[in-house]
PDB file of C-alpha atoms and ligand atoms in Angstrom:
ATOM      1  CA  UNK M   1     -84.433  -6.976  -7.983  1.00  0.00           C
ATOM      2  CA  UNK M   2     -82.309  -7.299  -9.804  1.00  0.00           C
ATOM      3  CA  UNK M   3     -82.261  -6.754 -13.289  1.00  0.00           C
ATOM      4  CA  UNK M   4     -82.850  -8.888 -15.926  1.00  0.00           C
ATOM      5  CA  UNK M   5     -84.824 -11.493 -14.333  1.00  0.00           C
ATOM      6  CA  UNK M   6     -84.033 -15.184 -15.777  1.00  0.00           C
ATOM      7  CA  UNK M   7     -86.920 -15.959 -17.676  1.00  0.00           C
ATOM      8  CA  UNK M   8     -88.406 -19.085 -15.457  1.00  0.00           C
ATOM      9  CA  UNK M   9     -88.054 -16.960 -12.303  1.00  0.00           C
ATOM     10  CA  UNK M  10     -89.938 -14.313 -14.628  1.00  0.00           C
ATOM     11  CA  UNK M  11     -93.124 -16.383 -14.668  1.00  0.00           C
ATOM     12  CA  UNK M  12     -92.624 -19.009 -11.851  1.00  0.00           C
ATOM     13  CA  UNK M  13     -95.483 -17.142  -9.532  1.00  0.00           C
ATOM     14  CA  UNK M  14     -92.411 -14.796  -7.537  1.00  0.00           C
ATOM     15  CA  UNK M  15     -93.111 -11.737  -8.583  1.00  0.00           C
ATOM     16  CA  UNK M  16     -96.995 -12.157  -7.453  1.00  0.00           C
ATOM     17  CA  UNK M  17     -96.165 -12.803  -3.704  1.00  0.00           C
ATOM     18  CA  UNK M  18     -93.896  -9.179  -4.399  1.00  0.00           C
ATOM     19  CA  UNK M  19     -96.083  -7.768  -5.106  1.00  0.00           C
ATOM     20  CA  UNK M  20     -98.591  -9.435  -2.324  1.00  0.00           C
ATOM     21  CA  UNK M  21     -96.248  -8.150   0.433  1.00  0.00           C
ATOM     22  CA  UNK M  22     -95.583  -5.164  -1.296  1.00  0.00           C
ATOM     23  CA  UNK M  23     -99.861  -4.369   0.122  1.00  0.00           C
ATOM     24  CA  UNK M  24     -99.179  -5.452   3.723  1.00  0.00           C
ATOM     25  CA  UNK M  25     -97.537  -1.862   6.285  1.00  0.00           C
ATOM     26  CA  UNK M  26     -95.239  -5.629   8.658  1.00  0.00           C
ATOM     27  CA  UNK M  27     -95.781  -2.559  11.424  1.00  0.00           C
ATOM     28  CA  UNK M  28     -93.928  -4.684  14.146  1.00  0.00           C
ATOM     29  CA  UNK M  29     -93.197  -8.236  12.983  1.00  0.00           C
ATOM     30  CA  UNK M  30     -92.466 -11.198  14.029  1.00  0.00           C
ATOM     31  CA  UNK M  31     -90.340 -14.079  12.604  1.00  0.00           C
ATOM     32  CA  UNK M  32     -90.728 -17.641  13.649  1.00  0.00           C
ATOM     33  CA  UNK M  33     -87.883 -20.025  13.896  1.00  0.00           C
ATOM     34  CA  UNK M  34     -85.967 -16.529  12.007  1.00  0.00           C
ATOM     35  CA  UNK M  35     -81.842 -19.171  11.218  1.00  0.00           C
ATOM     36  CA  UNK M  36     -79.763 -16.465  10.508  1.00  0.00           C
ATOM     37  CA  UNK M  37     -82.715 -13.859   9.073  1.00  0.00           C
ATOM     38  CA  UNK M  38     -82.438 -14.584   5.869  1.00  0.00           C
ATOM     39  CA  UNK M  39     -86.703 -14.011   5.874  1.00  0.00           C
ATOM     40  CA  UNK M  40     -86.538 -10.537   7.827  1.00  0.00           C
ATOM     41  CA  UNK M  41     -84.122  -9.592   5.211  1.00  0.00           C
ATOM     42  CA  UNK M  42     -86.759 -10.457   2.221  1.00  0.00           C
ATOM     43  CA  UNK M  43     -89.153  -8.270   3.579  1.00  0.00           C
ATOM     44  CA  UNK M  44     -87.226  -5.734   4.169  1.00  0.00           C
ATOM     45  CA  UNK M  45     -87.957  -5.590   0.562  1.00  0.00           C
ATOM     46  CA  UNK M  46     -90.028  -6.462   0.491  1.00  0.00           C
ATOM     47  CA  UNK M  47     -92.917  -5.203   2.905  1.00  0.00           C
ATOM     48  CA  UNK M  48     -95.057  -1.776   2.078  1.00  0.00           C
ATOM     49  CA  UNK M  49     -93.416  -0.409   5.719  1.00  0.00           C
ATOM     50  CA  UNK M  50     -92.523  -1.520   8.739  1.00  0.00           C
ATOM     51  CA  UNK M  51     -91.726  -0.727  12.834  1.00  0.00           C
ATOM     52  CA  UNK M  52     -88.897  -3.589  13.776  1.00  0.00           C
ATOM     53  CA  UNK M  53     -88.610  -7.181  13.719  1.00  0.00           C
ATOM     54  CA  UNK M  54     -88.453  -9.337  16.180  1.00  0.00           C
ATOM     55  CA  UNK M  55     -86.590 -12.950  14.967  1.00  0.00           C
ATOM     56  CA  UNK M  56     -86.668 -15.234  16.974  1.00  0.00           C
ATOM     57  CA  UNK M  57     -85.107 -19.033  16.722  1.00  0.00           C
ATOM     58  CA  UNK M  58     -84.320 -22.022  19.395  1.00  0.00           C
ATOM     59  CA  UNK M  59     -81.120 -22.647  18.187  1.00  0.00           C
ATOM     60  CA  UNK M  60     -78.959 -19.861  20.391  1.00  0.00           C
ATOM     61  CA  UNK M  61     -76.030 -20.443  17.975  1.00  0.00           C
ATOM     62  CA  UNK M  62     -78.220 -19.337  15.046  1.00  0.00           C
ATOM     63  CA  UNK M  63     -79.042 -16.741  16.672  1.00  0.00           C
ATOM     64  CA  UNK M  64     -75.680 -14.921  17.371  1.00  0.00           C
ATOM     65  CA  UNK M  65     -74.648 -15.307  13.821  1.00  0.00           C
ATOM     66  CA  UNK M  66     -77.717 -13.594  12.467  1.00  0.00           C
ATOM     67  CA  UNK M  67     -77.156 -10.666  15.222  1.00  0.00           C
ATOM     68  CA  UNK M  68     -73.782 -11.101  13.358  1.00  0.00           C
ATOM     69  CA  UNK M  69     -74.753  -9.782   9.944  1.00  0.00           C
ATOM     70  CA  UNK M  70     -77.922  -6.890  11.068  1.00  0.00           C
ATOM     71  CA  UNK M  71     -75.909  -4.697  13.598  1.00  0.00           C
ATOM     72  CA  UNK M  72     -77.462  -1.770  12.424  1.00  0.00           C
ATOM     73  CA  UNK M  73     -81.071  -2.616  11.263  1.00  0.00           C
ATOM     74  CA  UNK M  74     -84.258  -2.207  13.622  1.00  0.00           C
ATOM     75  CA  UNK M  75     -84.553  -5.446  14.641  1.00  0.00           C
ATOM     76  CA  UNK M  76     -83.980  -8.313  18.164  1.00  0.00           C
ATOM     77  CA  UNK M  77     -82.884 -10.777  18.230  1.00  0.00           C
ATOM     78  CA  UNK M  78     -84.204 -12.913  20.854  1.00  0.00           C
ATOM     79  CA  UNK M  79     -83.640 -17.701  21.664  1.00  0.00           C
ATOM     80  CA  UNK M  80     -87.317 -18.751  22.452  1.00  0.00           C
ATOM     81  CA  UNK M  81     -88.823 -22.127  22.159  1.00  0.00           C
ATOM     82  CA  UNK M  82     -91.983 -21.299  19.972  1.00  0.00           C
ATOM     83  CA  UNK M  83     -93.753 -23.625  21.605  1.00  0.00           C
ATOM     84  CA  UNK M  84     -94.314 -21.127  24.819  1.00  0.00           C
ATOM     85  CA  UNK M  85     -93.530 -17.429  23.828  1.00  0.00           C
ATOM     86  CA  UNK M  86     -92.650 -15.462  26.323  1.00  0.00           C
ATOM     87  CA  UNK M  87     -94.290 -12.680  24.192  1.00  0.00           C
ATOM     88  CA  UNK M  88     -98.178 -11.126  25.056  1.00  0.00           C
ATOM     89  CA  UNK M  89    -101.305 -11.841  23.541  1.00  0.00           C
ATOM     90  CA  UNK M  90    -102.056  -9.303  20.253  1.00  0.00           C
ATOM     91  CA  UNK M  91     -98.201  -8.033  20.904  1.00  0.00           C
ATOM     92  CA  UNK M  92     -97.247  -7.966  17.420  1.00  0.00           C
ATOM     93  CA  UNK M  93     -98.603  -5.994  13.844  1.00  0.00           C
ATOM     94  CA  UNK M  94     -97.581  -9.116  11.633  1.00  0.00           C
ATOM     95  CA  UNK M  95     -96.620 -12.133  12.575  1.00  0.00           C
ATOM     96  CA  UNK M  96     -94.399 -14.846   9.394  1.00  0.00           C
ATOM     97  CA  UNK M  97     -92.570 -18.319   9.570  1.00  0.00           C
ATOM     98  CA  UNK M  98     -91.049 -19.314   6.395  1.00  0.00           C
ATOM     99  CA  UNK M  99     -89.085 -22.531   5.312  1.00  0.00           C
ATOM    100  CA  UNK M 100     -89.049 -23.568   8.912  1.00  0.00           C
ATOM    101  CA  UNK M 101     -92.795 -26.170   9.706  1.00  0.00           C
ATOM    102  CA  UNK M 102     -90.898 -28.609   8.184  1.00  0.00           C
ATOM    103  CA  UNK M 103     -88.149 -28.758  11.201  1.00  0.00           C
ATOM    104  CA  UNK M 104     -90.860 -28.879  14.109  1.00  0.00           C
ATOM    105  CA  UNK M 105     -91.747 -30.523  16.329  1.00  0.00           C
ATOM    106  CA  UNK M 106     -94.858 -29.817  17.232  1.00  0.00           C
ATOM    107  CA  UNK M 107     -96.827 -27.484  14.291  1.00  0.00           C
ATOM    108  CA  UNK M 108    -100.619 -27.162  16.216  1.00  0.00           C
ATOM    109  CA  UNK M 109     -98.363 -25.640  19.312  1.00  0.00           C
ATOM    110  CA  UNK M 110     -95.966 -23.025  17.144  1.00  0.00           C
ATOM    111  CA  UNK M 111     -98.820 -21.474  15.101  1.00  0.00           C
ATOM    112  CA  UNK M 112    -101.242 -20.672  18.035  1.00  0.00           C
ATOM    113  CA  UNK M 113     -98.390 -19.325  19.766  1.00  0.00           C
ATOM    114  CA  UNK M 114     -98.028 -17.106  17.193  1.00  0.00           C
ATOM    115  CA  UNK M 115    -102.217 -16.732  16.589  1.00  0.00           C
ATOM    116  CA  UNK M 116    -102.194 -14.949  20.393  1.00  0.00           C
ATOM    117  CA  UNK M 117     -99.157 -12.937  20.025  1.00  0.00           C
ATOM    118  CA  UNK M 118    -100.596 -11.315  16.312  1.00  0.00           C
ATOM    119  CA  UNK M 119    -103.483  -8.007  17.073  1.00  0.00           C
ATOM    120  CA  UNK M 120    -106.846  -9.221  15.587  1.00  0.00           C
ATOM    121  CA  UNK M 121    -106.746  -7.740  12.002  1.00  0.00           C
ATOM    122  CA  UNK M 122    -102.741  -8.015  11.188  1.00  0.00           C
ATOM    123  CA  UNK M 123    -101.315 -10.718   9.452  1.00  0.00           C
ATOM    124  CA  UNK M 124     -99.758 -13.858   9.784  1.00  0.00           C
ATOM    125  CA  UNK M 125     -97.646 -15.294   6.804  1.00  0.00           C
ATOM    126  CA  UNK M 126     -96.475 -18.589   6.301  1.00  0.00           C
ATOM    127  CA  UNK M 127     -93.663 -19.469   3.684  1.00  0.00           C
ATOM    128  CA  UNK M 128     -92.581 -23.601   3.400  1.00  0.00           C
ATOM    129  CA  UNK M 129     -91.617 -25.734   0.429  1.00  0.00           C
ATOM    130  CA  UNK M 130     -93.629 -29.170  -0.495  1.00  0.00           C
ATOM    131  CA  UNK M 131     -93.635 -32.592  -1.420  1.00  0.00           C
ATOM    132  CA  UNK M 132     -95.755 -32.835  -4.604  1.00  0.00           C
ATOM    133  CA  UNK M 133     -97.204 -31.033  -7.251  1.00  0.00           C
ATOM    134  CA  UNK M 134     -95.018 -31.232 -10.619  1.00  0.00           C
ATOM    135  CA  UNK M 135     -91.606 -30.479  -9.819  1.00  0.00           C
ATOM    136  CA  UNK M 136     -88.373 -30.337 -12.721  1.00  0.00           C
ATOM    137  CA  UNK M 137     -86.762 -33.744 -11.838  1.00  0.00           C
ATOM    138  CA  UNK M 138     -83.396 -30.609 -10.780  1.00  0.00           C
ATOM    139  CA  UNK M 139     -86.620 -29.954  -7.822  1.00  0.00           C
ATOM    140  CA  UNK M 140     -87.371 -34.112  -6.855  1.00  0.00           C
ATOM    141  CA  UNK M 141     -83.403 -34.288  -6.311  1.00  0.00           C
ATOM    142  CA  UNK M 142     -83.390 -30.955  -3.943  1.00  0.00           C
ATOM    143  CA  UNK M 143     -86.435 -32.837  -2.418  1.00  0.00           C
ATOM    144  CA  UNK M 144     -83.599 -36.000  -2.272  1.00  0.00           C
ATOM    145  CA  UNK M 145     -81.265 -34.428  -0.594  1.00  0.00           C
ATOM    146  CA  UNK M 146     -83.217 -32.998   1.432  1.00  0.00           C
ATOM    147  CA  UNK M 147     -84.174 -35.771   3.221  1.00  0.00           C
ATOM    148  CA  UNK M 148     -80.987 -37.619   3.295  1.00  0.00           C
ATOM    149  CA  UNK M 149     -80.515 -34.335   5.360  1.00  0.00           C
ATOM    150  CA  UNK M 150     -83.396 -34.921   6.978  1.00  0.00           C
ATOM    151  CA  UNK M 151     -82.324 -38.235   8.191  1.00  0.00           C
ATOM    152  CA  UNK M 152     -79.478 -37.434   8.789  1.00  0.00           C
ATOM    153  CA  UNK M 153     -80.228 -35.470  11.158  1.00  0.00           C
ATOM    154  CA  UNK M 154     -82.535 -37.304  13.482  1.00  0.00           C
ATOM    155  CA  UNK M 155     -80.104 -40.139  13.234  1.00  0.00           C
ATOM    156  CA  UNK M 156     -78.890 -36.883  15.573  1.00  0.00           C
ATOM    157  CA  UNK M 157     -81.610 -36.650  17.577  1.00  0.00           C
ATOM    158  CA  UNK M 158     -81.620 -33.380  15.723  1.00  0.00           C
ATOM    159  CA  UNK M 159     -85.251 -32.883  14.925  1.00  0.00           C
ATOM    160  CA  UNK M 160     -86.429 -32.516  10.658  1.00  0.00           C
ATOM    161  CA  UNK M 161     -89.124 -33.895   9.413  1.00  0.00           C
ATOM    162  CA  UNK M 162     -89.835 -34.489   5.532  1.00  0.00           C
ATOM    163  CA  UNK M 163     -91.720 -31.660   3.510  1.00  0.00           C
ATOM    164  CA  UNK M 164     -95.006 -31.835   3.799  1.00  0.00           C
ATOM    165  CA  UNK M 165     -97.587 -31.414   1.054  1.00  0.00           C
ATOM    166  CA  UNK M 166     -99.660 -28.187   0.182  1.00  0.00           C
ATOM    167  CA  UNK M 167    -103.007 -30.634   1.372  1.00  0.00           C
ATOM    168  CA  UNK M 168    -101.110 -31.004   4.848  1.00  0.00           C
ATOM    169  CA  UNK M 169     -99.938 -27.676   5.442  1.00  0.00           C
ATOM    170  CA  UNK M 170    -103.365 -26.182   4.482  1.00  0.00           C
ATOM    171  CA  UNK M 171    -105.046 -28.769   6.847  1.00  0.00           C
ATOM    172  CA  UNK M 172    -102.292 -26.876   9.860  1.00  0.00           C
ATOM    173  CA  UNK M 173    -103.307 -23.498   8.648  1.00  0.00           C
ATOM    174  CA  UNK M 174    -107.344 -24.189   8.412  1.00  0.00           C
ATOM    175  CA  UNK M 175    -107.375 -24.714  12.379  1.00  0.00           C
ATOM    176  CA  UNK M 176    -105.467 -21.541  13.459  1.00  0.00           C
ATOM    177  CA  UNK M 177    -108.233 -19.806  12.526  1.00  0.00           C
ATOM    178  CA  UNK M 178    -107.195 -16.817  10.331  1.00  0.00           C
ATOM    179  CA  UNK M 179    -109.826 -15.566   8.094  1.00  0.00           C
ATOM    180  CA  UNK M 180    -109.313 -14.248   4.297  1.00  0.00           C
ATOM    181  CA  UNK M 181    -106.894 -16.534   3.833  1.00  0.00           C
ATOM    182  CA  UNK M 182    -104.827 -16.638   0.802  1.00  0.00           C
ATOM    183  CA  UNK M 183    -102.271 -19.175  -0.860  1.00  0.00           C
ATOM    184  CA  UNK M 184     -99.645 -18.111  -4.035  1.00  0.00           C
ATOM    185  CA  UNK M 185     -97.366 -20.363  -5.676  1.00  0.00           C
ATOM    186  CA  UNK M 186     -94.570 -19.555  -6.721  1.00  0.00           C
ATOM    187  CA  UNK M 187     -91.731 -22.591  -9.108  1.00  0.00           C
ATOM    188  CA  UNK M 188     -88.223 -20.557  -7.214  1.00  0.00           C
ATOM    189  CA  UNK M 189     -88.221 -18.951  -3.571  1.00  0.00           C
ATOM    190  CA  UNK M 190     -89.188 -15.022  -3.599  1.00  0.00           C
ATOM    191  CA  UNK M 191     -85.443 -14.201  -2.679  1.00  0.00           C
ATOM    192  CA  UNK M 192     -84.252 -15.668  -5.635  1.00  0.00           C
ATOM    193  CA  UNK M 193     -85.650 -11.644  -6.901  1.00  0.00           C
ATOM    194  CA  UNK M 194     -82.794  -9.383  -5.121  1.00  0.00           C
ATOM    195  CA  UNK M 195     -79.640 -12.704  -6.079  1.00  0.00           C
ATOM    196  CA  UNK M 196     -77.326 -11.354  -8.548  1.00  0.00           C
ATOM    197  CA  UNK M 197     -76.897 -15.931  -8.525  1.00  0.00           C
ATOM    198  CA  UNK M 198     -80.903 -15.914 -10.223  1.00  0.00           C
ATOM    199  CA  UNK M 199     -79.613 -15.913 -14.321  1.00  0.00           C
ATOM    200  CA  UNK M 200     -76.217 -19.746 -13.574  1.00  0.00           C
ATOM    201  CA  UNK M 201     -79.733 -21.164 -10.601  1.00  0.00           C
ATOM    202  CA  UNK M 202     -81.513 -21.127 -14.482  1.00  0.00           C
ATOM    203  CA  UNK M 203     -78.516 -23.861 -15.309  1.00  0.00           C
ATOM    204  CA  UNK M 204     -78.644 -26.296 -12.466  1.00  0.00           C
ATOM    205  CA  UNK M 205     -76.866 -28.368 -14.355  1.00  0.00           C
ATOM    206  CA  UNK M 206     -73.804 -26.312 -13.701  1.00  0.00           C
ATOM    207  CA  UNK M 207     -70.562 -27.478 -13.133  1.00  0.00           C
ATOM    208  CA  UNK M 208     -69.776 -25.137  -9.421  1.00  0.00           C
ATOM    209  CA  UNK M 209     -73.772 -26.014  -8.420  1.00  0.00           C
ATOM    210  CA  UNK M 210     -72.822 -30.646  -9.345  1.00  0.00           C
ATOM    211  CA  UNK M 211     -69.426 -29.365  -7.367  1.00  0.00           C
ATOM    212  CA  UNK M 212     -71.679 -27.876  -4.627  1.00  0.00           C
ATOM    213  CA  UNK M 213     -73.856 -30.438  -4.171  1.00  0.00           C
ATOM    214  CA  UNK M 214     -71.791 -33.683  -3.965  1.00  0.00           C
ATOM    215  CA  UNK M 215     -69.646 -32.205  -1.405  1.00  0.00           C
ATOM    216  CA  UNK M 216     -72.573 -31.334   0.215  1.00  0.00           C
ATOM    217  CA  UNK M 217     -73.487 -34.336   0.859  1.00  0.00           C
ATOM    218  CA  UNK M 218     -70.425 -35.891   1.949  1.00  0.00           C
ATOM    219  CA  UNK M 219     -70.138 -33.291   4.529  1.00  0.00           C
ATOM    220  CA  UNK M 220     -74.363 -34.656   5.683  1.00  0.00           C
ATOM    221  CA  UNK M 221     -72.478 -37.784   5.807  1.00  0.00           C
ATOM    222  CA  UNK M 222     -69.431 -36.823   7.993  1.00  0.00           C
ATOM    223  CA  UNK M 223     -71.543 -35.363  10.451  1.00  0.00           C
ATOM    224  CA  UNK M 224     -73.230 -39.174  11.242  1.00  0.00           C
ATOM    225  CA  UNK M 225     -69.472 -41.748  10.680  1.00  0.00           C
ATOM    226  CA  UNK M 226     -69.225 -42.497  13.836  1.00  0.00           C
ATOM    227  CA  UNK M 227     -73.238 -43.712  14.338  1.00  0.00           C
ATOM    228  CA  UNK M 228     -73.766 -47.272  13.705  1.00  0.00           C
ATOM    229  CA  UNK M 229     -75.524 -46.559  11.003  1.00  0.00           C
ATOM    230  CA  UNK M 230     -73.093 -44.958   8.942  1.00  0.00           C
ATOM    231  CA  UNK M 231     -71.696 -48.099   6.130  1.00  0.00           C
ATOM    232  CA  UNK M 232     -76.535 -48.268   5.110  1.00  0.00           C
ATOM    233  CA  UNK M 233     -75.982 -44.449   4.086  1.00  0.00           C
ATOM    234  CA  UNK M 234     -72.842 -44.477   2.054  1.00  0.00           C
ATOM    235  CA  UNK M 235     -75.165 -46.984  -0.587  1.00  0.00           C
ATOM    236  CA  UNK M 236     -77.792 -44.423  -0.052  1.00  0.00           C
ATOM    237  CA  UNK M 237     -75.658 -41.149  -0.475  1.00  0.00           C
ATOM    238  CA  UNK M 238     -74.040 -42.430  -3.625  1.00  0.00           C
ATOM    239  CA  UNK M 239     -77.318 -43.379  -5.480  1.00  0.00           C
ATOM    240  CA  UNK M 240     -77.820 -39.933  -4.834  1.00  0.00           C
ATOM    241  CA  UNK M 241     -74.644 -38.740  -6.125  1.00  0.00           C
ATOM    242  CA  UNK M 242     -74.812 -40.105  -9.776  1.00  0.00           C
ATOM    243  CA  UNK M 243     -78.405 -38.667  -8.767  1.00  0.00           C
ATOM    244  CA  UNK M 244     -77.207 -34.648  -9.149  1.00  0.00           C
ATOM    245  CA  UNK M 245     -74.713 -35.462 -11.494  1.00  0.00           C
ATOM    246  CA  UNK M 246     -77.501 -36.355 -13.888  1.00  0.00           C
ATOM    247  CA  UNK M 247     -79.855 -33.599 -13.377  1.00  0.00           C
ATOM    248  CA  UNK M 248     -78.642 -31.154 -11.389  1.00  0.00           C
ATOM    249  CA  UNK M 249     -80.433 -29.760  -8.349  1.00  0.00           C
ATOM    250  CA  UNK M 250     -82.827 -26.607  -8.148  1.00  0.00           C
ATOM    251  CA  UNK M 251     -84.812 -25.579  -4.802  1.00  0.00           C
ATOM    252  CA  UNK M 252     -88.016 -26.864  -4.783  1.00  0.00           C
ATOM    253  CA  UNK M 253     -91.170 -24.787  -4.934  1.00  0.00           C
ATOM    254  CA  UNK M 254     -93.103 -23.190  -2.542  1.00  0.00           C
ATOM    255  CA  UNK M 255     -96.136 -22.169  -1.793  1.00  0.00           C
ATOM    256  CA  UNK M 256     -97.116 -18.765   0.344  1.00  0.00           C
ATOM    257  CA  UNK M 257    -100.049 -18.590   3.222  1.00  0.00           C
ATOM    258  CA  UNK M 258    -101.762 -15.924   3.692  1.00  0.00           C
ATOM    259  CA  UNK M 259    -104.443 -15.166   6.731  1.00  0.00           C
ATOM    260  CA  UNK M 260    -105.367 -12.024   8.699  1.00  0.00           C
ATOM    261  CA  UNK M 261    -106.620 -13.089  12.752  1.00  0.00           C
TER     262      UNK M 261
HETATM  263  C1  SAM L 301     -84.514 -23.933   7.813  1.00  0.00           C
HETATM  264  S1  SAM L 301     -84.649 -22.400   8.955  1.00  0.00           S
HETATM  265  C2  SAM L 301     -85.380 -21.646   8.496  1.00  0.00           C
HETATM  266  C3  SAM L 301     -84.971 -20.728   7.314  1.00  0.00           C
HETATM  267  C4  SAM L 301     -85.055 -18.441   8.544  1.00  0.00           C
HETATM  268  N1  SAM L 301     -86.247 -18.575   8.855  1.00  0.00           N
HETATM  269  C5  SAM L 301     -84.935 -18.722   6.233  1.00  0.00           C
HETATM  270  O1  SAM L 301     -86.355 -18.527   5.144  1.00  0.00           O
HETATM  271  O2  SAM L 301     -83.997 -18.507   5.212  1.00  0.00           O
HETATM  272  C6  SAM L 301     -86.285 -23.732  10.168  1.00  0.00           C
HETATM  273  C7  SAM L 301     -85.211 -23.171  11.410  1.00  0.00           C
HETATM  274  O3  SAM L 301     -85.963 -23.245  12.551  1.00  0.00           O
HETATM  275  C8  SAM L 301     -85.610 -23.437  13.630  1.00  0.00           C
HETATM  276  N2  SAM L 301     -86.248 -23.932  14.806  1.00  0.00           N
HETATM  277  C9  SAM L 301     -86.481 -25.471  15.197  1.00  0.00           C
HETATM  278  N3  SAM L 301     -88.304 -25.790  15.578  1.00  0.00           N
HETATM  279  C10 SAM L 301     -88.372 -24.325  16.574  1.00  0.00           C
HETATM  280  C11 SAM L 301     -89.252 -23.855  17.648  1.00  0.00           C
HETATM  281  N4  SAM L 301     -89.558 -25.032  17.961  1.00  0.00           N
HETATM  282  N5  SAM L 301     -88.973 -22.649  18.332  1.00  0.00           N
HETATM  283  C12 SAM L 301     -88.104 -21.434  17.035  1.00  0.00           C
HETATM  284  N6  SAM L 301     -87.336 -21.735  15.772  1.00  0.00           N
HETATM  285  C13 SAM L 301     -86.785 -23.989  15.762  1.00  0.00           C
HETATM  286  C14 SAM L 301     -84.611 -23.940  13.561  1.00  0.00           C
HETATM  287  O4  SAM L 301     -83.359 -24.059  14.738  1.00  0.00           O
HETATM  288  C15 SAM L 301     -83.817 -23.151  12.130  1.00  0.00           C
HETATM  289  O5  SAM L 301     -82.604 -22.562  12.540  1.00  0.00           O
END
């Protein structure tokens, strides 16, 4: 963990999540929708222990990037659709999914597959941003940025959906059939505890942040330059840029669910 945590991060709830993760012996861990494996990095630093990690993602490009980052670590990355995994029943000691639920076309199918491959007594861990509750103006801009990105992905046929409320997430998780469900909330992501730039993130209005966000909006817009909806979205992009310049942006709050099979 970095020294000199900003006060906002210390009080965000992230430390309690870290403590909870520190009580879990991971064993053989499956990370679903792993992307470039960022959550695996967090788990390596926070779990009480682990034997191995398996990261799956439906995107070949993401798995290729993940493999490049973990060359010497005990991690196996596989291209696989989480709606129908090729793993055996009860194969993993721990299963997790981080920031991926709002990317899934069939949430129930993926959560039920995760349950199937989890050993009885094993931990099911979810990290996901949520859209309701008291969030700062800068966090609301982050959600608006996300929803702009969702709109563009949708126009391009890439599955990506608006973030859910805590209750909507809980409704999905309740259906899985887990025991001892515990929920934690944090206004900062747990990975911030290990990020050298965490101190900068207290200041959503810093120039480099604003410049980065404005470029991100332009880059997103560029992806649909040839699409008939391009004109309409220019106006939306300009309004979003004004909000970015007024409030900056900082990551939306996150909810963590822990349950056992
Ligand atoms: C925002 S990224 C995940 C970020 C990462 N887990 C983290 O915590 O930093 C969402 C990922 O879910 C993947 N995904 C979406 N649907 C999937 C599915 N049915 N099976 C496996 N991966 C899926 C996407 O390809 C994408 O890489």
